[in-house]
PDB file of C-alpha atoms and ligand atoms in Angstrom:
ATOM      1  CA  UNK A   1       9.190 -26.282   6.961  1.00 59.00           C
ATOM      2  CA  UNK A   2      12.906 -25.557   5.846  1.00 59.00           C
ATOM      3  CA  UNK A   3      14.194 -22.361   7.706  1.00 70.00           C
ATOM      4  CA  UNK A   4      15.306 -19.654   5.185  1.00 76.00           C
ATOM      5  CA  UNK A   5      19.198 -18.913   5.569  1.00 74.00           C
ATOM      6  CA  UNK A   6      19.755 -15.892   7.242  1.00 79.00           C
ATOM      7  CA  UNK A   7      23.430 -14.763   5.818  1.00 82.00           C
ATOM      8  CA  UNK A   8      23.502 -11.130   4.753  1.00 81.00           C
ATOM      9  CA  UNK A   9      23.414 -12.241   1.130  1.00 89.00           C
ATOM     10  CA  UNK A  10      20.603 -14.043   0.894  1.00 92.00           C
ATOM     11  CA  UNK A  11      17.933 -12.044   2.806  1.00 96.00           C
ATOM     12  CA  UNK A  12      19.600  -8.956   0.737  1.00 96.00           C
ATOM     13  CA  UNK A  13      18.413 -10.970  -2.412  1.00 96.00           C
ATOM     14  CA  UNK A  14      15.172 -11.975  -0.949  1.00 97.00           C
ATOM     15  CA  UNK A  15      14.968  -8.313  -0.244  1.00 98.00           C
ATOM     16  CA  UNK A  16      15.067  -7.297  -3.495  1.00 98.00           C
ATOM     17  CA  UNK A  17      12.155  -9.733  -4.604  1.00 98.00           C
ATOM     18  CA  UNK A  18      10.161  -8.060  -2.029  1.00 98.00           C
ATOM     19  CA  UNK A  19      11.410  -4.720  -3.223  1.00 98.00           C
ATOM     20  CA  UNK A  20      10.473  -5.831  -6.716  1.00 98.00           C
ATOM     21  CA  UNK A  21       6.899  -6.716  -5.560  1.00 98.00           C
ATOM     22  CA  UNK A  22       6.377  -3.614  -3.364  1.00 98.00           C
ATOM     23  CA  UNK A  23       7.244  -1.128  -6.434  1.00 98.00           C
ATOM     24  CA  UNK A  24       4.763  -3.255  -8.793  1.00 98.00           C
ATOM     25  CA  UNK A  25       1.801  -2.798  -6.120  1.00 97.00           C
ATOM     26  CA  UNK A  26       2.862   0.887  -6.472  1.00 97.00           C
ATOM     27  CA  UNK A  27       2.231   0.787  -9.981  1.00 96.00           C
ATOM     28  CA  UNK A  28      -0.795  -1.002  -9.434  1.00 95.00           C
ATOM     29  CA  UNK A  29      -1.634   1.544  -6.598  1.00 95.00           C
ATOM     30  CA  UNK A  30      -1.053   4.629  -8.860  1.00 94.00           C
ATOM     31  CA  UNK A  31      -3.364   3.321 -11.741  1.00 91.00           C
ATOM     32  CA  UNK A  32      -6.391   2.337  -9.318  1.00 88.00           C
ATOM     33  CA  UNK A  33      -5.581   6.632  -7.895  1.00 86.00           C
ATOM     34  CA  UNK A  34      -5.645   7.624 -11.225  1.00 85.00           C
ATOM     35  CA  UNK A  35      -9.168   6.377 -11.717  1.00 79.00           C
ATOM     36  CA  UNK A  36     -10.460   6.003  -8.835  1.00 73.00           C
ATOM     37  CA  UNK A  37     -14.230   6.373  -7.824  1.00 75.00           C
ATOM     38  CA  UNK A  38     -15.277   7.311  -4.593  1.00 75.00           C
ATOM     39  CA  UNK A  39     -18.599   5.248  -4.660  1.00 73.00           C
ATOM     40  CA  UNK A  40     -15.997   2.030  -4.434  1.00 73.00           C
ATOM     41  CA  UNK A  41     -15.376   3.380  -0.611  1.00 71.00           C
ATOM     42  CA  UNK A  42     -16.679   0.811   2.096  1.00 70.00           C
ATOM     43  CA  UNK A  43     -16.106   1.660   5.822  1.00 67.00           C
ATOM     44  CA  UNK A  44     -13.984  -0.711   7.998  1.00 64.00           C
ATOM     45  CA  UNK A  45     -15.522   1.273  11.147  1.00 66.00           C
ATOM     46  CA  UNK A  46     -15.870   4.863  11.899  1.00 66.00           C
ATOM     47  CA  UNK A  47     -13.977   7.055   9.455  1.00 65.00           C
ATOM     48  CA  UNK A  48     -11.923   3.396   8.611  1.00 67.00           C
ATOM     49  CA  UNK A  49     -12.247   3.155   4.840  1.00 66.00           C
ATOM     50  CA  UNK A  50     -11.543   0.698   2.525  1.00 66.00           C
ATOM     51  CA  UNK A  51     -11.857  -0.099  -1.278  1.00 77.00           C
ATOM     52  CA  UNK A  52     -11.667  -3.032  -3.401  1.00 80.00           C
ATOM     53  CA  UNK A  53      -8.150  -1.484  -4.461  1.00 85.00           C
ATOM     54  CA  UNK A  54      -6.680  -2.178  -1.067  1.00 86.00           C
ATOM     55  CA  UNK A  55      -8.135  -5.578  -1.389  1.00 90.00           C
ATOM     56  CA  UNK A  56      -6.767  -6.185  -5.089  1.00 91.00           C
ATOM     57  CA  UNK A  57      -3.248  -5.163  -4.295  1.00 95.00           C
ATOM     58  CA  UNK A  58      -3.157  -7.413  -0.971  1.00 95.00           C
ATOM     59  CA  UNK A  59      -4.235 -10.070  -3.405  1.00 95.00           C
ATOM     60  CA  UNK A  60      -1.294  -9.366  -5.711  1.00 96.00           C
ATOM     61  CA  UNK A  61       1.261  -9.182  -3.003  1.00 97.00           C
ATOM     62  CA  UNK A  62       0.160 -12.195  -1.344  1.00 96.00           C
ATOM     63  CA  UNK A  63       0.433 -14.036  -4.823  1.00 96.00           C
ATOM     64  CA  UNK A  64       3.782 -12.866  -5.370  1.00 97.00           C
ATOM     65  CA  UNK A  65       5.465 -13.221  -1.875  1.00 97.00           C
ATOM     66  CA  UNK A  66       3.710 -17.112  -1.536  1.00 96.00           C
ATOM     67  CA  UNK A  67       6.387 -18.781  -3.200  1.00 96.00           C
ATOM     68  CA  UNK A  68       9.312 -16.963  -1.766  1.00 97.00           C
ATOM     69  CA  UNK A  69       9.105 -18.573   1.669  1.00 95.00           C
ATOM     70  CA  UNK A  70       7.512 -21.687   1.314  1.00 94.00           C
ATOM     71  CA  UNK A  71       4.655 -22.335   4.440  1.00 93.00           C
ATOM     72  CA  UNK A  72       5.592 -18.334   5.495  1.00 94.00           C
ATOM     73  CA  UNK A  73       2.033 -17.260   7.107  1.00 94.00           C
ATOM     74  CA  UNK A  74       0.339 -13.792   5.889  1.00 95.00           C
ATOM     75  CA  UNK A  75      -0.914 -11.408   8.450  1.00 94.00           C
ATOM     76  CA  UNK A  76      -2.494  -8.621   6.247  1.00 92.00           C
ATOM     77  CA  UNK A  77      -4.518  -5.198   7.210  1.00 86.00           C
ATOM     78  CA  UNK A  78      -7.479  -6.178   4.748  1.00 79.00           C
ATOM     79  CA  UNK A  79      -7.848  -9.977   5.899  1.00 80.00           C
ATOM     80  CA  UNK A  80      -7.831 -11.691   2.435  1.00 78.00           C
ATOM     81  CA  UNK A  81      -5.567 -14.088   4.232  1.00 72.00           C
ATOM     82  CA  UNK A  82      -6.579 -15.929   7.034  1.00 72.00           C
ATOM     83  CA  UNK A  83      -4.140 -15.164  10.249  1.00 70.00           C
ATOM     84  CA  UNK A  84      -2.382 -18.649  10.670  1.00 66.00           C
ATOM     85  CA  UNK A  85       0.309 -16.974  12.415  1.00 63.00           C
ATOM     86  CA  UNK A  86      -0.344 -18.730  16.037  1.00 63.00           C
ATOM     87  CA  UNK A  87      -0.332 -22.122  14.196  1.00 65.00           C
ATOM     88  CA  UNK A  88       3.053 -24.112  14.676  1.00 65.00           C
ATOM     89  CA  UNK A  89       3.867 -25.375  11.256  1.00 72.00           C
ATOM     90  CA  UNK A  90       6.310 -22.269  10.349  1.00 80.00           C
ATOM     91  CA  UNK A  91       7.473 -19.116  12.303  1.00 91.00           C
ATOM     92  CA  UNK A  92       7.764 -16.967   9.574  1.00 95.00           C
ATOM     93  CA  UNK A  93       5.251 -14.239   8.923  1.00 95.00           C
ATOM     94  CA  UNK A  94       4.619 -12.051   5.912  1.00 96.00           C
ATOM     95  CA  UNK A  95       2.959  -8.809   7.745  1.00 96.00           C
ATOM     96  CA  UNK A  96       1.423  -6.631   4.983  1.00 96.00           C
ATOM     97  CA  UNK A  97      -0.396  -3.353   4.330  1.00 96.00           C
ATOM     98  CA  UNK A  98      -1.160  -3.034   0.779  1.00 96.00           C
ATOM     99  CA  UNK A  99      -2.598   0.869   0.837  1.00 95.00           C
ATOM    100  CA  UNK A 100      -1.330   2.230   4.058  1.00 96.00           C
ATOM    101  CA  UNK A 101      -2.586   5.979   3.929  1.00 95.00           C
ATOM    102  CA  UNK A 102      -5.771   4.871   2.407  1.00 92.00           C
ATOM    103  CA  UNK A 103      -7.662   8.134   3.120  1.00 90.00           C
ATOM    104  CA  UNK A 104      -5.117   9.545   1.158  1.00 94.00           C
ATOM    105  CA  UNK A 105      -5.287   7.239  -1.408  1.00 92.00           C
ATOM    106  CA  UNK A 106      -8.874   7.766  -1.978  1.00 89.00           C
ATOM    107  CA  UNK A 107      -8.842  11.941  -1.916  1.00 90.00           C
ATOM    108  CA  UNK A 108      -5.672  11.611  -4.575  1.00 91.00           C
ATOM    109  CA  UNK A 109      -3.495  12.363  -1.742  1.00 93.00           C
ATOM    110  CA  UNK A 110       0.453  11.431  -0.842  1.00 96.00           C
ATOM    111  CA  UNK A 111       2.006  10.028   1.061  1.00 98.00           C
ATOM    112  CA  UNK A 112       0.666   6.569   0.372  1.00 96.00           C
ATOM    113  CA  UNK A 113       2.783   3.502   0.394  1.00 97.00           C
ATOM    114  CA  UNK A 114       2.757  -0.152   0.543  1.00 98.00           C
ATOM    115  CA  UNK A 115       4.459  -1.754   3.625  1.00 98.00           C
ATOM    116  CA  UNK A 116       5.925  -5.436   3.566  1.00 98.00           C
ATOM    117  CA  UNK A 117       7.674  -6.939   6.613  1.00 98.00           C
ATOM    118  CA  UNK A 118       8.968 -10.534   7.073  1.00 97.00           C
ATOM    119  CA  UNK A 119       8.755 -11.320  10.890  1.00 95.00           C
ATOM    120  CA  UNK A 120      10.709 -15.030  11.935  1.00 94.00           C
ATOM    121  CA  UNK A 121       8.808 -15.696  15.262  1.00 88.00           C
ATOM    122  CA  UNK A 122       9.052 -12.084  16.874  1.00 84.00           C
ATOM    123  CA  UNK A 123      12.306 -11.028  14.772  1.00 91.00           C
ATOM    124  CA  UNK A 124      11.765  -9.028  12.088  1.00 95.00           C
ATOM    125  CA  UNK A 125      14.192  -9.861   8.989  1.00 97.00           C
ATOM    126  CA  UNK A 126      13.185  -7.728   6.288  1.00 98.00           C
ATOM    127  CA  UNK A 127      11.171  -4.127   5.602  1.00 98.00           C
ATOM    128  CA  UNK A 128      10.510  -2.445   2.493  1.00 98.00           C
ATOM    129  CA  UNK A 129       8.305   0.429   2.157  1.00 98.00           C
ATOM    130  CA  UNK A 130       7.468   1.979  -1.207  1.00 98.00           C
ATOM    131  CA  UNK A 131       5.671   5.322  -1.462  1.00 98.00           C
ATOM    132  CA  UNK A 132       4.014   5.446  -4.644  1.00 97.00           C
ATOM    133  CA  UNK A 133       3.386   9.550  -4.852  1.00 96.00           C
ATOM    134  CA  UNK A 134       7.726  10.713  -4.659  1.00 97.00           C
ATOM    135  CA  UNK A 135       8.347   7.151  -6.161  1.00 98.00           C
ATOM    136  CA  UNK A 136      10.227   6.384  -2.823  1.00 98.00           C
ATOM    137  CA  UNK A 137      11.554   2.879  -1.537  1.00 98.00           C
ATOM    138  CA  UNK A 138      13.228   2.432   1.997  1.00 98.00           C
ATOM    139  CA  UNK A 139      14.127  -0.861   2.499  1.00 98.00           C
ATOM    140  CA  UNK A 140      16.491  -2.711   5.348  1.00 98.00           C
ATOM    141  CA  UNK A 141      17.298  -6.626   6.123  1.00 97.00           C
ATOM    142  CA  UNK A 142      18.507  -7.636   9.281  1.00 96.00           C
ATOM    143  CA  UNK A 143      22.571  -7.047   9.023  1.00 95.00           C
ATOM    144  CA  UNK A 144      22.409  -4.817   6.536  1.00 96.00           C
ATOM    145  CA  UNK A 145      22.173  -0.657   6.485  1.00 97.00           C
ATOM    146  CA  UNK A 146      18.566   1.341   5.865  1.00 98.00           C
ATOM    147  CA  UNK A 147      18.584   2.276   2.423  1.00 98.00           C
ATOM    148  CA  UNK A 148      16.127   5.093   0.288  1.00 98.00           C
ATOM    149  CA  UNK A 149      16.230   4.100  -4.176  1.00 98.00           C
ATOM    150  CA  UNK A 150      19.609   2.829  -2.881  1.00 98.00           C
ATOM    151  CA  UNK A 151      21.359   5.482  -0.927  1.00 98.00           C
ATOM    152  CA  UNK A 152      22.268   4.962   2.665  1.00 98.00           C
ATOM    153  CA  UNK A 153      19.841   6.861   5.235  1.00 98.00           C
ATOM    154  CA  UNK A 154      20.052   7.913   8.398  1.00 98.00           C
ATOM    155  CA  UNK A 155      18.184   9.110  11.549  1.00 98.00           C
ATOM    156  CA  UNK A 156      18.830  13.090  12.291  1.00 98.00           C
ATOM    157  CA  UNK A 157      21.033  13.835  14.372  1.00 98.00           C
ATOM    158  CA  UNK A 158      19.083  16.700  15.696  1.00 98.00           C
ATOM    159  CA  UNK A 159      19.645  16.973  19.932  1.00 97.00           C
ATOM    160  CA  UNK A 160      17.705  20.118  20.486  1.00 97.00           C
ATOM    161  CA  UNK A 161      13.845  19.986  20.653  1.00 96.00           C
ATOM    162  CA  UNK A 162      13.460  23.760  19.725  1.00 97.00           C
ATOM    163  CA  UNK A 163      14.052  22.386  16.085  1.00 97.00           C
ATOM    164  CA  UNK A 164      12.597  19.480  16.686  1.00 97.00           C
ATOM    165  CA  UNK A 165       9.535  18.760  13.646  1.00 98.00           C
ATOM    166  CA  UNK A 166       7.216  16.007  14.602  1.00 97.00           C
ATOM    167  CA  UNK A 167       4.565  13.661  13.285  1.00 97.00           C
ATOM    168  CA  UNK A 168       1.773  13.199  14.436  1.00 95.00           C
ATOM    169  CA  UNK A 169      -1.054  10.464  13.829  1.00 93.00           C
ATOM    170  CA  UNK A 170      -4.666  10.608  14.115  1.00 86.00           C
ATOM    171  CA  UNK A 171      -6.068   7.058  15.173  1.00 79.00           C
ATOM    172  CA  UNK A 172      -9.809   5.915  13.517  1.00 73.00           C
ATOM    173  CA  UNK A 173     -11.227   5.345  16.976  1.00 69.00           C
ATOM    174  CA  UNK A 174     -11.876   9.026  17.916  1.00 68.00           C
ATOM    175  CA  UNK A 175     -15.034   8.241  20.001  1.00 63.00           C
ATOM    176  CA  UNK A 176     -13.336   5.316  21.906  1.00 63.00           C
ATOM    177  CA  UNK A 177     -10.111   7.718  22.857  1.00 62.00           C
ATOM    178  CA  UNK A 178      -8.775  10.665  24.406  1.00 67.00           C
ATOM    179  CA  UNK A 179      -7.124  12.265  21.601  1.00 82.00           C
ATOM    180  CA  UNK A 180      -3.284  12.258  22.466  1.00 87.00           C
ATOM    181  CA  UNK A 181      -2.511  14.432  19.518  1.00 88.00           C
ATOM    182  CA  UNK A 182      -4.676  17.817  20.466  1.00 87.00           C
ATOM    183  CA  UNK A 183      -2.709  17.451  24.065  1.00 87.00           C
ATOM    184  CA  UNK A 184       0.684  17.209  22.349  1.00 90.00           C
ATOM    185  CA  UNK A 185      -0.162  19.975  20.147  1.00 91.00           C
ATOM    186  CA  UNK A 186      -0.993  21.583  23.445  1.00 89.00           C
ATOM    187  CA  UNK A 187       1.782  20.879  25.015  1.00 86.00           C
ATOM    188  CA  UNK A 188       4.404  21.427  21.740  1.00 91.00           C
ATOM    189  CA  UNK A 189       3.061  24.200  20.423  1.00 90.00           C
ATOM    190  CA  UNK A 190       6.105  27.154  20.451  1.00 91.00           C
ATOM    191  CA  UNK A 191       8.707  24.665  21.598  1.00 92.00           C
ATOM    192  CA  UNK A 192       9.662  22.745  18.791  1.00 96.00           C
ATOM    193  CA  UNK A 193      10.405  23.205  15.159  1.00 96.00           C
ATOM    194  CA  UNK A 194       6.929  21.725  13.681  1.00 96.00           C
ATOM    195  CA  UNK A 195       4.430  19.598  13.477  1.00 96.00           C
ATOM    196  CA  UNK A 196       2.554  17.966  10.679  1.00 97.00           C
ATOM    197  CA  UNK A 197      -0.289  15.127  10.299  1.00 96.00           C
ATOM    198  CA  UNK A 198       0.500  13.084   6.717  1.00 97.00           C
ATOM    199  CA  UNK A 199      -1.539  10.415   7.413  1.00 96.00           C
ATOM    200  CA  UNK A 200       0.771   7.019   6.318  1.00 97.00           C
ATOM    201  CA  UNK A 201       2.466   6.075   9.075  1.00 97.00           C
ATOM    202  CA  UNK A 202       4.501   3.258   7.248  1.00 98.00           C
ATOM    203  CA  UNK A 203       5.589   5.945   5.036  1.00 98.00           C
ATOM    204  CA  UNK A 204       6.149   8.553   7.893  1.00 98.00           C
ATOM    205  CA  UNK A 205       8.614   5.954  10.052  1.00 98.00           C
ATOM    206  CA  UNK A 206      10.512   5.617   7.146  1.00 98.00           C
ATOM    207  CA  UNK A 207      10.919   9.729   7.047  1.00 98.00           C
ATOM    208  CA  UNK A 208      12.492   9.509  10.413  1.00 98.00           C
ATOM    209  CA  UNK A 209      14.741   7.007   9.154  1.00 98.00           C
ATOM    210  CA  UNK A 210      15.552   9.282   6.215  1.00 98.00           C
ATOM    211  CA  UNK A 211      16.514  12.501   8.966  1.00 98.00           C
ATOM    212  CA  UNK A 212      13.685  14.625   7.607  1.00 98.00           C
ATOM    213  CA  UNK A 213      11.719  14.484  10.806  1.00 98.00           C
ATOM    214  CA  UNK A 214      12.725  13.499  14.300  1.00 98.00           C
ATOM    215  CA  UNK A 215       9.686  11.935  15.750  1.00 98.00           C
ATOM    216  CA  UNK A 216       6.217  10.157  14.745  1.00 97.00           C
ATOM    217  CA  UNK A 217       3.471   9.467  17.545  1.00 95.00           C
ATOM    218  CA  UNK A 218       0.659   7.939  17.698  1.00 92.00           C
ATOM    219  CA  UNK A 219      -1.592   4.799  19.183  1.00 87.00           C
ATOM    220  CA  UNK A 220      -4.193   2.306  17.990  1.00 84.00           C
ATOM    221  CA  UNK A 221      -2.139   1.325  15.058  1.00 90.00           C
ATOM    222  CA  UNK A 222      -1.920  -2.352  13.382  1.00 92.00           C
ATOM    223  CA  UNK A 223       1.148  -4.292  13.228  1.00 94.00           C
ATOM    224  CA  UNK A 224       1.153  -3.835   9.536  1.00 95.00           C
ATOM    225  CA  UNK A 225       1.160   0.155   9.815  1.00 95.00           C
ATOM    226  CA  UNK A 226       3.944  -0.261  11.923  1.00 96.00           C
ATOM    227  CA  UNK A 227       6.148  -3.464  11.341  1.00 96.00           C
ATOM    228  CA  UNK A 228       8.433  -2.612   8.404  1.00 98.00           C
ATOM    229  CA  UNK A 229       8.816   1.035   8.366  1.00 98.00           C
ATOM    230  CA  UNK A 230       9.643   1.004  12.472  1.00 96.00           C
ATOM    231  CA  UNK A 231      12.115  -2.075  11.494  1.00 97.00           C
ATOM    232  CA  UNK A 232      13.781   0.865   8.816  1.00 98.00           C
ATOM    233  CA  UNK A 233      13.813   3.067  11.220  1.00 97.00           C
ATOM    234  CA  UNK A 234      15.668   1.284  13.811  1.00 96.00           C
ATOM    235  CA  UNK A 235      18.113  -0.007  11.281  1.00 97.00           C
ATOM    236  CA  UNK A 236      18.348   3.556  10.668  1.00 98.00           C
ATOM    237  CA  UNK A 237      20.148   4.204  14.203  1.00 97.00           C
ATOM    238  CA  UNK A 238      16.464   5.442  15.429  1.00 97.00           C
ATOM    239  CA  UNK A 239      14.791   4.403  18.245  1.00 94.00           C
ATOM    240  CA  UNK A 240      11.153   2.591  18.480  1.00 93.00           C
ATOM    241  CA  UNK A 241       9.044   1.774  21.989  1.00 91.00           C
ATOM    242  CA  UNK A 242       6.012   2.141  23.261  1.00 89.00           C
ATOM    243  CA  UNK A 243       5.179   5.032  25.377  1.00 82.00           C
ATOM    244  CA  UNK A 244       5.702   3.623  28.026  1.00 69.00           C
ATOM    245  CA  UNK A 245       8.162   0.767  27.720  1.00 58.00           C
ATOM    246  CA  UNK A 246      11.773   1.226  27.814  1.00 55.00           C
ATOM    247  CA  UNK A 247      11.779  -1.768  25.499  1.00 51.00           C
ATOM    248  CA  UNK A 248      13.790  -0.840  21.763  1.00 49.00           C
ATOM    249  CA  UNK A 249      14.257  -4.668  21.299  1.00 48.00           C
ATOM    250  CA  UNK A 250      12.807  -6.365  18.025  1.00 46.00           C
ATOM    251  CA  UNK A 251      13.197  -9.509  19.423  1.00 44.00           C
ATOM    252  CA  UNK A 252      11.183  -8.556  22.580  1.00 47.00           C
ATOM    253  CA  UNK A 253       7.631 -10.055  22.350  1.00 37.00           C
ATOM    254  CA  UNK A 254       6.029  -7.488  24.227  1.00 48.00           C
ATOM    255  CA  UNK A 255       8.297  -4.427  22.424  1.00 75.00           C
ATOM    256  CA  UNK A 256       6.331  -1.909  20.586  1.00 84.00           C
ATOM    257  CA  UNK A 257       5.900  -4.619  17.443  1.00 86.00           C
ATOM    258  CA  UNK A 258       2.229  -5.503  18.980  1.00 83.00           C
ATOM    259  CA  UNK A 259       1.809  -2.749  21.362  1.00 81.00           C
ATOM    260  CA  UNK A 260      -0.793  -0.636  19.332  1.00 81.00           C
ATOM    261  CA  UNK A 261       0.866   2.430  20.502  1.00 85.00           C
ATOM    262  CA  UNK A 262       4.310   3.648  19.117  1.00 91.00           C
ATOM    263  CA  UNK A 263       7.143   6.469  20.083  1.00 93.00           C
ATOM    264  CA  UNK A 264       9.274   6.210  16.996  1.00 95.00           C
ATOM    265  CA  UNK A 265      12.447   9.155  17.161  1.00 97.00           C
ATOM    266  CA  UNK A 266      15.729   9.629  15.965  1.00 98.00           C
ATOM    267  CA  UNK A 267      16.840   8.474  19.130  1.00 96.00           C
ATOM    268  CA  UNK A 268      17.688  12.266  20.536  1.00 97.00           C
ATOM    269  CA  UNK A 269      14.153  12.885  21.112  1.00 96.00           C
ATOM    270  CA  UNK A 270      12.987  10.413  23.112  1.00 94.00           C
ATOM    271  CA  UNK A 271      12.979  11.372  26.252  1.00 92.00           C
ATOM    272  CA  UNK A 272      11.613  14.742  25.375  1.00 94.00           C
ATOM    273  CA  UNK A 273       8.547  13.449  23.687  1.00 93.00           C
ATOM    274  CA  UNK A 274       7.814  10.283  26.153  1.00 89.00           C
ATOM    275  CA  UNK A 275       8.209  12.950  29.099  1.00 89.00           C
ATOM    276  CA  UNK A 276       5.772  15.046  27.331  1.00 89.00           C
ATOM    277  CA  UNK A 277       3.095  12.027  26.704  1.00 87.00           C
ATOM    278  CA  UNK A 278       3.586  11.125  30.144  1.00 82.00           C
ATOM    279  CA  UNK A 279       2.687  14.345  31.737  1.00 79.00           C
ATOM    280  CA  UNK A 280      -0.429  14.845  29.485  1.00 70.00           C
ATOM    281  CA  UNK A 281      -1.973  11.284  29.914  1.00 67.00           C
TER     282      UNK A 281
HETATM  283  C1  LIP B   1      -3.887   4.551   9.074  1.00 81.28           C
HETATM  284  C2  LIP B   1      -2.177   5.128   9.113  1.00 81.28           C
HETATM  285  C3  LIP B   1      -2.581   6.222   9.321  1.00 81.28           C
HETATM  286  C4  LIP B   1      -3.013   6.265  10.730  1.00 81.28           C
HETATM  287  C5  LIP B   1      -3.996   5.250  11.151  1.00 81.28           C
HETATM  288  C6  LIP B   1      -4.101   3.910  10.102  1.00 81.28           C
HETATM  289  P1  LIP B   1      -4.482   2.793   6.841  1.00 81.28           P
HETATM  290  O1  LIP B   1      -3.119   2.847   8.174  1.00 81.28           O
HETATM  291  O2  LIP B   1      -1.331   4.710   8.428  1.00 81.28           O
HETATM  292  O3  LIP B   1      -1.285   7.520   9.408  1.00 81.28           O
HETATM  293  O4  LIP B   1      -2.940   7.458  11.356  1.00 81.28           O
HETATM  294  O5  LIP B   1      -4.305   5.177  12.637  1.00 81.28           O
HETATM  295  O6  LIP B   1      -3.372   3.074  10.813  1.00 81.28           O
HETATM  296  O7  LIP B   1      -5.639   2.113   7.576  1.00 81.28           O
HETATM  297  O8  LIP B   1      -4.425   4.081   5.523  1.00 81.28           O
HETATM  298  O9  LIP B   1      -3.598   1.295   5.935  1.00 81.28           O
END
């Protein structure tokens, strides 16, 4: 396949098309959420919910993205597409979570969002996250800044852990994993500004990018939970690594992107939180 031109203007116009697709997918989610019948819930795993809405939205997104980068592969949470990202015919992969925050979605809660990233080999070129509850679209592309609904965003400049506002994520696989948030709550309670569990990793990474929070921490994540939001955060001046690895390089194949565990911060809080995690594990 022909590689897509990666000039800033080409990527920006491709990004605008992805934003439009994410917003239309968001409209579908809003409609489905308004009339959602809990009898439609299915289980993918222990406490890991899915519904026909996730699959319907995913199929819509795939159909709209397909002509934008002909031959690109798809890596999607709901597996409506075969993962061919290891096959050599294309280096481009769309990474999609049609509804990130599915548990929030089925309980008619926010945040829940659409997350779409375009990856070329191990480099992310575009990230778009659209959160439906507050009608907030976060986006960035290689060579550009990070934006929320047209306004530039930046990770916070907070350097004082005493005021840090931190988001934790609870993985679904409770039986298999020792619960890191439990240890972190014990360890950080009284030492930082506040902690929240919001339940939609992609949106929460963008909240760190927009300076609302100082950090977001979770393990056992899928690449579709982190690809777009992690990229947007880095473009907004934040830092994204695994808990143990120093690497924050989006071109590094051993990086956070495929690691399933994510320490995402405004940069200033990184070592403070990494040390806390290392103390409790
Ligand atoms: C979920 C997340 C949530 C996280 C879960 C899960 P889903 O994704 O975004 O914040 O805690 O581990 O990955 O299933 O709603 O797309």
